[in-house]
mmCIF file of C-alpha atoms in Angstrom:
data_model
loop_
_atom_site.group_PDB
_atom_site.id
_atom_site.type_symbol
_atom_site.label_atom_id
_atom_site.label_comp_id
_atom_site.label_asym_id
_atom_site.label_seq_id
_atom_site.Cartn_x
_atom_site.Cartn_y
_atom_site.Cartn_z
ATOM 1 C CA UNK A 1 152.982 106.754 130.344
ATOM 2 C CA UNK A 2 149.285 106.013 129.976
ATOM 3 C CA UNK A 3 149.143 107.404 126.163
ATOM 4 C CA UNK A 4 152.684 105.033 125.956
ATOM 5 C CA UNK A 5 150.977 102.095 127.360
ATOM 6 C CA UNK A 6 147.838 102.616 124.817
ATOM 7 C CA UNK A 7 149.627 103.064 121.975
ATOM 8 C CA UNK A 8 151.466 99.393 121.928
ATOM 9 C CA UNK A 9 149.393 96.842 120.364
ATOM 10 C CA UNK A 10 147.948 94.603 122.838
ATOM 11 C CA UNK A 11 146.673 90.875 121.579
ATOM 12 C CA UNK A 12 142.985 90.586 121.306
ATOM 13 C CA UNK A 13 141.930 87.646 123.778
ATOM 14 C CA UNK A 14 139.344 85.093 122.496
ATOM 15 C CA UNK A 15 136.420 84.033 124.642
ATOM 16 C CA UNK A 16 136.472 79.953 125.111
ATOM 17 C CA UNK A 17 134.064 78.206 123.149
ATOM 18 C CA UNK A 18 131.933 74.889 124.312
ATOM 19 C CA UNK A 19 134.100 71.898 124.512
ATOM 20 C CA UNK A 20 134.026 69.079 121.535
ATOM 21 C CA UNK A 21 132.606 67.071 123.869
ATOM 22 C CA UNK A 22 129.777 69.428 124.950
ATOM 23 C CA UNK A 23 128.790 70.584 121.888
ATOM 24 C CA UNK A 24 125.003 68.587 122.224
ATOM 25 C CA UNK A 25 124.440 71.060 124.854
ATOM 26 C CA UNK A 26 124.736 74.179 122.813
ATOM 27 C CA UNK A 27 126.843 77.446 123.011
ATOM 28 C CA UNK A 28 128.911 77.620 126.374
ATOM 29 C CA UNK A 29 126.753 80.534 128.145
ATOM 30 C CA UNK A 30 129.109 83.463 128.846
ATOM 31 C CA UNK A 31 128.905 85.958 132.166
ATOM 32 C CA UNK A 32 126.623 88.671 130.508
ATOM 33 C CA UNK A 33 124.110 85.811 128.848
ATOM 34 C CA UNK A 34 124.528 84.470 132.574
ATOM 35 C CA UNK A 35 123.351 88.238 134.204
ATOM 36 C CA UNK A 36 120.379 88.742 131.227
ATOM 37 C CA UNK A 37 119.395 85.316 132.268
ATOM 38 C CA UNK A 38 119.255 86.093 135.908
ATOM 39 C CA UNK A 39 117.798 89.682 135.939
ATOM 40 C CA UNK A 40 115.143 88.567 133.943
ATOM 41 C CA UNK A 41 114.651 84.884 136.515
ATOM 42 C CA UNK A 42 114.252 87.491 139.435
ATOM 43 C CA UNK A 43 112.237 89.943 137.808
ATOM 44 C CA UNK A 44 109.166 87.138 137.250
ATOM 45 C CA UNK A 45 109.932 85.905 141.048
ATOM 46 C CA UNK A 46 109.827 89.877 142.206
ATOM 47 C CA UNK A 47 106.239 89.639 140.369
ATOM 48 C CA UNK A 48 105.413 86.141 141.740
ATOM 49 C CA UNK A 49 106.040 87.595 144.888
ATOM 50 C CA UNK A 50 103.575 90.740 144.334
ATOM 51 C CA UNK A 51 101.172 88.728 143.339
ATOM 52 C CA UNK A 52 100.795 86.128 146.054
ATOM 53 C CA UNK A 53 100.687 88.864 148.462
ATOM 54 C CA UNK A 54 97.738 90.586 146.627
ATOM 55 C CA UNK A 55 95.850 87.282 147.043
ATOM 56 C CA UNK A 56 97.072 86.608 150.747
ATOM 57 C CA UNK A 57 95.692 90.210 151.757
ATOM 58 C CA UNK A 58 92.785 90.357 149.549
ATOM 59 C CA UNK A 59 89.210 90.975 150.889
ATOM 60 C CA UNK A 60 86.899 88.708 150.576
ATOM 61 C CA UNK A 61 83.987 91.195 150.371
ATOM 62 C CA UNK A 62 85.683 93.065 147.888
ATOM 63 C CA UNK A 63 83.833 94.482 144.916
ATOM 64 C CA UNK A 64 83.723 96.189 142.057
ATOM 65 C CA UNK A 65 81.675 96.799 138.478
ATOM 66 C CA UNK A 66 84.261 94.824 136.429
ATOM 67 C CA UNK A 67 83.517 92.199 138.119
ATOM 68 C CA UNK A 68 79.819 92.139 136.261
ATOM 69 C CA UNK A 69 81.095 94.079 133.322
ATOM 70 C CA UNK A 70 83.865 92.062 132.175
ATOM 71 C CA UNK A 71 84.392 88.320 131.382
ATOM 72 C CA UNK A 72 87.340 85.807 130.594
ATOM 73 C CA UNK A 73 88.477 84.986 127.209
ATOM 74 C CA UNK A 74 91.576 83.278 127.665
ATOM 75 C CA UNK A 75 92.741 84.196 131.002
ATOM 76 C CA UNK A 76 92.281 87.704 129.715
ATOM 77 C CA UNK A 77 90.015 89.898 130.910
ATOM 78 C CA UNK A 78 87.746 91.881 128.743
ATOM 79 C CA UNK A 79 84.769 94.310 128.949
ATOM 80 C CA UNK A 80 81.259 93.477 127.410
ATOM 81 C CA UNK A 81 80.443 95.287 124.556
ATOM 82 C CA UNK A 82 78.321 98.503 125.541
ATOM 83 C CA UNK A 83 74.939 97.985 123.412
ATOM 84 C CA UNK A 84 73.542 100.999 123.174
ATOM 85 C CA UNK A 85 75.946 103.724 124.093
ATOM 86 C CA UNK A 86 74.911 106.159 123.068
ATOM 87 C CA UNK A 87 71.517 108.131 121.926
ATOM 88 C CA UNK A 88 70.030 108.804 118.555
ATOM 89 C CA UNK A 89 70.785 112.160 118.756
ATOM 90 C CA UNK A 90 74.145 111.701 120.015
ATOM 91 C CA UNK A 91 74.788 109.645 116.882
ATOM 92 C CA UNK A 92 73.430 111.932 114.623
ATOM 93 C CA UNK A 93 76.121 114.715 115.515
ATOM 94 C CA UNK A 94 78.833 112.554 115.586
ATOM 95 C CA UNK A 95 77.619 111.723 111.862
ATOM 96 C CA UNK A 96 77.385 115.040 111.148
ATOM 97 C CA UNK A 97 80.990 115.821 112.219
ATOM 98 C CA UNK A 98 82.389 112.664 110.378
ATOM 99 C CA UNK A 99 80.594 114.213 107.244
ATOM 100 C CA UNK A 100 81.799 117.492 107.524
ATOM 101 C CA UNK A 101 85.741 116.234 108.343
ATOM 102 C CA UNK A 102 85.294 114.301 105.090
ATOM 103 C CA UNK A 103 83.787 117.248 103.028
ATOM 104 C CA UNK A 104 86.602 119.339 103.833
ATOM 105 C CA UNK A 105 89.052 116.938 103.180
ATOM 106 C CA UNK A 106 87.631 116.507 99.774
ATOM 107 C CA UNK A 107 87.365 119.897 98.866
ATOM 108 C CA UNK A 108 90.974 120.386 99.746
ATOM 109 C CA UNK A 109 91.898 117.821 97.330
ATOM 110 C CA UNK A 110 90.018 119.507 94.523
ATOM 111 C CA UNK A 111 91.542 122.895 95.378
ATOM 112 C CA UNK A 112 95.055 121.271 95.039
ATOM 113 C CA UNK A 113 94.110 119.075 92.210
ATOM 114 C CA UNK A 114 92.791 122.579 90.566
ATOM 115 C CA UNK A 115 96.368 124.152 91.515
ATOM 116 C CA UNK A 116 98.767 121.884 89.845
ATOM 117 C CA UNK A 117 96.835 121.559 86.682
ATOM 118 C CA UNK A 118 96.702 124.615 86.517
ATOM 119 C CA UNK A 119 100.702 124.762 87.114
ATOM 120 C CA UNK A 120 101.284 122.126 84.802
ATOM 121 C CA UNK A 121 99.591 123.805 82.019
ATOM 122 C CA UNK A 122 101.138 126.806 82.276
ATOM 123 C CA UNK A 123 104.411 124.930 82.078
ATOM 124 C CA UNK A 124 103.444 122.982 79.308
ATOM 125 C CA UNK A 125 101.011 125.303 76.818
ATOM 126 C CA UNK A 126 101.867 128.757 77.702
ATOM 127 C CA UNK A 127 104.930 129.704 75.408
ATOM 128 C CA UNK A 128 107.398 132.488 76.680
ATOM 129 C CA UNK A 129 106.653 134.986 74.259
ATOM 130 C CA UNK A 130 104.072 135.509 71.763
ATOM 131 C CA UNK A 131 105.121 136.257 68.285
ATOM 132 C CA UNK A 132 102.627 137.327 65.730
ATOM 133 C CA UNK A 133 103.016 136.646 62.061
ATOM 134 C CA UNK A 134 101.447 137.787 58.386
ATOM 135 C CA UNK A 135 100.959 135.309 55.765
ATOM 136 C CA UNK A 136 99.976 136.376 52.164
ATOM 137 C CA UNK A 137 97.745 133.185 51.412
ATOM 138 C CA UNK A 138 95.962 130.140 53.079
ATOM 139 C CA UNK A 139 98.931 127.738 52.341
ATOM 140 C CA UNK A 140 101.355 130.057 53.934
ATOM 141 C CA UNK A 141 99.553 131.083 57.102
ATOM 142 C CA UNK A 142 98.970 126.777 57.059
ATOM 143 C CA UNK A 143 102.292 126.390 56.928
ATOM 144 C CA UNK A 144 103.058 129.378 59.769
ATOM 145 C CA UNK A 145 101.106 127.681 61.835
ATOM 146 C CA UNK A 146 102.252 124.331 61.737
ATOM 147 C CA UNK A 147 105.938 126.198 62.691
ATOM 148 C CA UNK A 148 104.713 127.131 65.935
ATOM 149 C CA UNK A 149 102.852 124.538 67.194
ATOM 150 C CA UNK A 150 106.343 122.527 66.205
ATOM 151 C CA UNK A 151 108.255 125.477 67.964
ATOM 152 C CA UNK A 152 105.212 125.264 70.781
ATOM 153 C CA UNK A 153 105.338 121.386 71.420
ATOM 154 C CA UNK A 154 106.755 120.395 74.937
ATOM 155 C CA UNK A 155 108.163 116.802 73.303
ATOM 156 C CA UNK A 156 110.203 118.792 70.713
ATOM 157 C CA UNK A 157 111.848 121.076 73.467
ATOM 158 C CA UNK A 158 114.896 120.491 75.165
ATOM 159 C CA UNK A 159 114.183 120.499 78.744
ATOM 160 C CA UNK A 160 116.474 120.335 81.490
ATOM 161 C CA UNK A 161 116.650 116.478 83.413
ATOM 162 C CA UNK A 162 116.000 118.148 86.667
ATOM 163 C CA UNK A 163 112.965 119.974 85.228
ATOM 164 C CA UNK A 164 111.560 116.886 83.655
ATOM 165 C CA UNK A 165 111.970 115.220 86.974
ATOM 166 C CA UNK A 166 110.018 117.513 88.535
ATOM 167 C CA UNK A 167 107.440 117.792 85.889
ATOM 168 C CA UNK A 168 106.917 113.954 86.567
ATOM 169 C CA UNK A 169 106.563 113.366 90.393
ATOM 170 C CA UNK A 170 104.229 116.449 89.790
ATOM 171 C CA UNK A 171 102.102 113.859 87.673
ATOM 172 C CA UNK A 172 102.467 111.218 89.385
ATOM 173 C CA UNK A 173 101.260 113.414 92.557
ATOM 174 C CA UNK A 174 98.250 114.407 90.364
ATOM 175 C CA UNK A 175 97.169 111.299 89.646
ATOM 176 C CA UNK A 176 97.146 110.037 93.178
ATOM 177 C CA UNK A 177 95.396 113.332 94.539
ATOM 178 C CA UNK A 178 92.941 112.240 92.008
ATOM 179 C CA UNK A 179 92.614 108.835 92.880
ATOM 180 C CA UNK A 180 92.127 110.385 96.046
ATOM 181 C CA UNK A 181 89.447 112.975 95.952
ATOM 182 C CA UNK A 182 87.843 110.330 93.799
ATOM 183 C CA UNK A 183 87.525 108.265 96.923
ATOM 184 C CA UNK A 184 86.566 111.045 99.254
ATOM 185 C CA UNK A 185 83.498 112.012 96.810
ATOM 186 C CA UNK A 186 82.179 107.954 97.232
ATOM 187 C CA UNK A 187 82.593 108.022 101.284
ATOM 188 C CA UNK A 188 81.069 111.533 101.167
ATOM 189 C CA UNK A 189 77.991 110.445 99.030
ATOM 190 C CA UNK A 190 77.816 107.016 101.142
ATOM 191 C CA UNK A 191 78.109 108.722 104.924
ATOM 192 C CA UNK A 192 75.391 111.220 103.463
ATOM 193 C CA UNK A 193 73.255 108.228 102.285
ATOM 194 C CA UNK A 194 73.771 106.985 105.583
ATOM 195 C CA UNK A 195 72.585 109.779 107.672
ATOM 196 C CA UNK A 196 69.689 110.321 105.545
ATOM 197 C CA UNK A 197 68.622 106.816 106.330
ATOM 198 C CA UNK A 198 68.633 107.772 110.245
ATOM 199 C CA UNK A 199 66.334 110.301 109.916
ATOM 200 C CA UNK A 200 62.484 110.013 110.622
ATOM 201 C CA UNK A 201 59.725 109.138 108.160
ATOM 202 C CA UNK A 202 58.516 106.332 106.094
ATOM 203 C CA UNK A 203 61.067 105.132 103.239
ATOM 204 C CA UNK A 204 61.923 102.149 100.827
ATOM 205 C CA UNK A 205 64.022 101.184 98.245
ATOM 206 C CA UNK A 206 63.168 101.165 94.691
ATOM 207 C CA UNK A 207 63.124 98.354 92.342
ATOM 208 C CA UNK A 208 65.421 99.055 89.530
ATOM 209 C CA UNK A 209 62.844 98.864 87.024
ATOM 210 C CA UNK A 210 61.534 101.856 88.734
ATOM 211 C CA UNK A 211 65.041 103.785 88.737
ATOM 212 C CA UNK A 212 64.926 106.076 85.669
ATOM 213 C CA UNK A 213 68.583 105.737 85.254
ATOM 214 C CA UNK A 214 70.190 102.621 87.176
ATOM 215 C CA UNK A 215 73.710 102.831 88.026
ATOM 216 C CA UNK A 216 74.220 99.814 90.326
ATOM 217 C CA UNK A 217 73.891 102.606 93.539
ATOM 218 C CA UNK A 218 70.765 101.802 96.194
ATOM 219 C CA UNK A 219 67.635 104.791 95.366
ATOM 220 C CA UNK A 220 65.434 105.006 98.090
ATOM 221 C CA UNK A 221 61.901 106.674 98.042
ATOM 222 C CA UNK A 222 60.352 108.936 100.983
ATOM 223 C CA UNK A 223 56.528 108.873 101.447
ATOM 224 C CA UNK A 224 54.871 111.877 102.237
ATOM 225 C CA UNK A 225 53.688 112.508 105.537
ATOM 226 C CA UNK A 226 51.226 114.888 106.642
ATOM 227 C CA UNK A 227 52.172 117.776 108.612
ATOM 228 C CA UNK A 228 50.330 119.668 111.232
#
């Protein structure tokens, strides 16, 4: 009887909407926007309620190291910044690592940049077989040989819309890996520039009429000191 009773179309009932005459006060609020409204009304007094106990029970000899390492911005409280957190030394190595995690990463780059050139020459120069021909004169071997770089040339051949496809995101991938190690190699060069620049020892920066070659980058000069 149940599958019966589903199976007869039943009329779809309408929920009432606001009155003509209340329609300044908005949509008429329904029982679930009534029971979001409400679970949310009791959650604030539930933390209200937390909170005024916290401050009825609190100690008033209470303390702790926020309360001299922090301050109010806002109502918010933040922590001061930590001047000085850590050593020279401790610098230094972290330096270091940052260097070497961006050497790698550059390196990698090249290695794949190498790869699919590599690839993409093959596809494009190498032909499938190599035929060799036997001309009697100049003007024939000229003409030979402007046959098979015609025969050879990638725009001439017919090549397959899904192969062509491929052949360009693999360009467009090789230009951004590019783009890419390019940027690597200028961090690299100006972390490394960097670290030098922490190390001991007298230094300053040359004048660029004293730069052999200027290119716009910051040379700086070590003096010599005397060792022991």
């Amino acid at each position: 009887m149940s599958s019966l009773r589903n199976a007869v179309p039943r009329p779809a009932h309408k929920e009432r909407s606001q009155p003509q005459a209340r329609k300044r006060f908005g949509l008429l609020e329904k029982h679930k926007d009534y029971a979001i409204r409400a679970k949310a009304y009791h959650q604030k007094e539930d933390i209200k309620k937390k909170l005024e106990q916290k401050a009825a029970f609190k100690n008033p000899d209470e303390f702790y190291f926020k309360m001299i390492n922090s301050k109010t911005v806002d109502g918010v409280h933040r922590p001061k910044e930590e001047i000085n957190k850590y050593s020279a030394e401790e610098l230094m190595i972290m330096k270091t690592q940052d260097i070497g995690y961006v050497f790698q990463k550059w390196q990698s780059e090249k290695n794949k940049i190498d790869k699919l050139t590599a690839s993409l020459q093959c596809t494009e120069e190498q032909p499938s077989r190599r035929h060799v021909y036997f001309a009697e004169d100049r003007e024939e071997a000229r003409e030979l040989e402007l046959q098979a770089k015609s025969k050879t040339d990638i725009s001439a051949m017919h090549i397959p819309k899904d192969i062509k496809k491929k052949m360009d995101r693999s360009y467009r991938d090789l230009e951004a890996r590019k783009s890419r190690a390019k940027d690597l190699e200028k961090l690299y060069m100006d972390m490394s520039m960097q670290k030098e620049l922490q190390k001991k020892g007298r230094k300053r920066k040359l004048r660029e009429d004293e730069i052999l070659n200027p290119n716009g980058k910051p040379v700086y000069k070590w003096k010599a000191d005397r060792k022991r």
